[in-house]
Amino acid sequence: MVMNEKQHTEILVGIFLLIGIIAITFLALRMGDFGLVNNQQYRIKAEFTSASGLKKGAHVEMAGVTVGKVNGIIFNPDTYLAEVYISIENNIQIPDDSIASIRTSGIIGEKFLKISPGGSDIIIQPNMTITETEPSINLEELISKYIFDFYFIFINII
């Protein structure tokens, strides 16, 4: 059987579409985190006095590089703390004196979790807790404080 030019073009277009569908499916599974693309990770926990603005799925950074993500955030009524559950890539070792802090990308960007490694030789193992934490800065409270301070100084001058 001899293929003409039209059949050859249709076969190439079909192959191109099939490759495109496979690529889109892979990306959708990867971005949706369905677990079919398996990255080996372990879970740890950090306890904050306030996890305001941090959301499930937020990325976790060390030295500006994403090393994990936030899996869940719950309120513990016994300790009155927000418990943040984190998945960290297996090849990342976190010293037990590291500091976890909630930061903002840019001025009004999304919140993420930053881990500043400590100098300890003891490494946090799966299911352990980061004890040193810093909650996020509440921008509204900060602005309110400076406006009040400015007003108070201005009133005292007059």
Short mmCIF file of C-alpha atoms in Angstrom, two decimals:
data_model
loop_
_atom_site.label_atom_id
_atom_site.label_comp_id
_atom_site.label_asym_id
_atom_site.label_seq_id
_atom_site.Cartn_x
_atom_site.Cartn_y
_atom_site.Cartn_z
CA MET A 1 0.00 0.00 0.00
CA VAL A 2 1.36 3.38 -1.01
CA MET A 3 0.68 6.36 1.25
CA ASN A 4 -0.08 9.63 -0.41
CA GLU A 5 0.98 12.98 0.98
CA LYS A 6 -2.41 13.65 2.65
CA GLN A 7 -2.34 10.36 4.60
CA HIS A 8 1.27 11.03 5.65
CA THR A 9 0.30 14.50 6.96
CA GLU A 10 -2.72 13.09 8.83
CA ILE A 11 -0.55 10.48 10.54
CA LEU A 12 2.00 13.14 11.60
CA VAL A 13 -0.79 15.38 12.95
CA GLY A 14 -2.24 12.40 14.86
CA ILE A 15 1.14 11.58 16.42
CA PHE A 16 1.65 15.24 17.34
CA LEU A 17 -1.78 15.39 19.00
CA LEU A 18 -1.13 12.17 20.91
CA ILE A 19 2.19 13.53 22.23
CA GLY A 20 0.43 16.77 23.21
CA ILE A 21 -2.32 14.94 25.10
CA ILE A 22 0.24 12.82 26.95
CA ALA A 23 2.23 15.94 27.89
CA ILE A 24 -0.86 17.80 29.12
CA THR A 25 -1.98 14.77 31.14
CA PHE A 26 1.46 14.48 32.74
CA LEU A 27 1.49 18.18 33.65
CA ALA A 28 -2.05 18.04 35.02
CA LEU A 29 -1.16 15.10 37.24
CA ARG A 30 2.06 16.75 38.34
CA MET A 31 0.51 20.13 39.09
CA GLY A 32 -2.59 18.60 40.66
CA ASP A 33 -0.36 16.45 42.89
CA PHE A 34 -2.35 13.26 42.33
CA GLY A 35 0.59 11.17 43.49
CA LEU A 36 1.11 9.25 40.25
CA VAL A 37 4.44 11.03 39.89
CA ASN A 38 6.06 9.88 43.12
CA ASN A 39 8.53 12.18 44.86
CA GLN A 40 9.85 10.59 48.03
CA GLN A 41 8.98 12.88 50.94
CA TYR A 42 8.69 12.77 54.69
CA ARG A 43 6.30 14.66 56.97
CA ILE A 44 7.17 16.98 59.81
CA LYS A 45 5.19 19.48 61.85
CA ALA A 46 5.67 23.09 62.99
CA GLU A 47 3.58 24.85 65.64
CA PHE A 48 2.78 28.55 65.30
CA THR A 49 0.99 31.06 67.51
CA SER A 50 -0.59 32.31 64.28
CA ALA A 51 -0.65 30.76 60.80
CA SER A 52 -2.65 33.66 59.39
CA GLY A 53 -2.66 33.69 55.58
CA LEU A 54 -0.79 30.41 55.14
CA LYS A 55 -2.72 27.91 53.04
CA LYS A 56 -2.57 24.21 52.30
CA GLY A 57 -0.38 23.69 49.24
CA ALA A 58 1.92 26.64 49.99
CA HIS A 59 5.54 25.95 49.15
CA VAL A 60 8.30 25.44 51.71
CA GLU A 61 11.67 27.06 51.02
CA MET A 62 15.21 26.69 52.29
CA ALA A 63 17.83 29.11 50.94
CA GLY A 64 15.27 30.34 48.39
CA VAL A 65 14.74 26.87 46.92
CA THR A 66 11.45 24.98 47.16
CA VAL A 67 12.03 21.81 49.21
CA GLY A 68 8.47 20.85 50.12
CA LYS A 69 4.91 21.99 50.64
CA VAL A 70 2.32 22.56 53.33
CA ASN A 71 -0.02 19.54 53.59
CA GLY A 72 -2.42 20.83 56.17
CA ILE A 73 -3.09 23.36 58.91
CA ILE A 74 -5.19 22.66 62.00
CA PHE A 75 -5.91 24.40 65.28
CA ASN A 76 -4.94 22.45 68.39
CA PRO A 77 -7.44 23.36 71.15
CA ASP A 78 -5.20 21.87 73.84
CA THR A 79 -2.20 24.11 73.11
CA TYR A 80 -3.99 26.99 71.34
CA LEU A 81 -1.46 26.71 68.52
CA ALA A 82 -1.78 26.27 64.78
CA GLU A 83 -0.18 22.98 63.71
CA VAL A 84 1.27 23.11 60.21
CA TYR A 85 1.98 19.75 58.57
CA ILE A 86 4.78 19.83 56.01
CA SER A 87 6.10 17.40 53.39
CA ILE A 88 9.85 17.68 52.79
CA GLU A 89 11.86 15.98 50.04
CA ASN A 90 13.76 12.96 51.37
CA ASN A 91 17.18 14.28 50.36
CA ILE A 92 16.74 17.43 52.50
CA GLN A 93 18.04 17.26 56.06
CA ILE A 94 16.79 19.84 58.55
CA PRO A 95 18.74 20.43 61.78
CA ASP A 96 16.56 20.31 64.91
CA ASP A 97 17.40 23.92 65.83
CA SER A 98 16.08 25.29 62.53
CA ILE A 99 13.56 28.13 62.50
CA ALA A 100 10.31 27.92 60.53
CA SER A 101 8.77 31.27 59.64
CA ILE A 102 5.77 32.32 57.61
CA ARG A 103 6.76 34.82 54.93
CA THR A 104 5.11 36.68 52.09
CA SER A 105 6.24 36.61 48.46
CA GLY A 106 6.62 40.31 47.68
CA ILE A 107 4.54 42.99 49.35
CA ILE A 108 1.08 41.47 48.87
CA GLY A 109 1.97 38.04 47.51
CA GLU A 110 1.06 34.61 48.79
CA LYS A 111 2.35 33.28 52.07
CA PHE A 112 4.95 30.52 52.15
CA LEU A 113 6.95 28.71 54.80
CA LYS A 114 10.63 29.52 55.10
CA ILE A 115 12.95 27.21 57.00
CA SER A 116 16.22 28.73 58.18
CA PRO A 117 18.58 25.87 59.00
CA GLY A 118 20.32 25.81 62.34
CA GLY A 119 23.77 24.50 63.18
CA SER A 120 22.87 21.39 65.15
CA ASP A 121 24.16 17.95 64.21
CA ILE A 122 20.81 16.42 65.19
CA ILE A 123 18.53 16.06 62.17
CA ILE A 124 14.72 16.26 62.35
CA GLN A 125 13.28 12.84 61.64
CA PRO A 126 9.88 12.08 60.06
CA ASN A 127 6.91 13.05 62.28
CA MET A 128 9.05 15.27 64.52
CA THR A 129 8.23 18.93 65.22
CA ILE A 130 10.14 22.12 64.46
CA THR A 131 9.98 23.90 67.80
CA GLU A 132 11.41 27.29 66.81
CA THR A 133 8.83 29.21 64.76
CA GLU A 134 7.98 32.78 63.81
CA PRO A 135 4.40 33.67 62.85
CA SER A 136 3.61 35.88 59.89
CA ILE A 137 3.71 39.64 60.21
CA ASN A 138 0.22 41.10 60.20
CA LEU A 139 0.55 44.02 57.79
CA GLU A 140 -2.71 45.63 58.95
CA GLU A 141 -1.56 45.69 62.59
CA LEU A 142 1.82 47.09 61.59
CA ILE A 143 0.30 49.90 59.51
CA SER A 144 -2.22 50.64 62.25
CA LYS A 145 0.56 50.89 64.83
CA TYR A 146 2.56 53.36 62.75
CA ILE A 147 -0.50 55.48 61.99
CA PHE A 148 -1.40 55.57 65.70
CA ASP A 149 2.21 56.40 66.66
CA PHE A 150 2.35 59.17 64.04
CA TYR A 151 -0.99 60.56 65.26
CA PHE A 152 0.17 60.44 68.91
CA ILE A 153 3.42 62.27 68.09
CA PHE A 154 1.56 64.82 65.96
CA ILE A 155 -0.97 65.53 68.77
CA ASN A 156 1.84 65.97 71.32
CA ILE A 157 3.65 68.44 69.07
CA ILE A 158 0.55 70.62 68.68
#
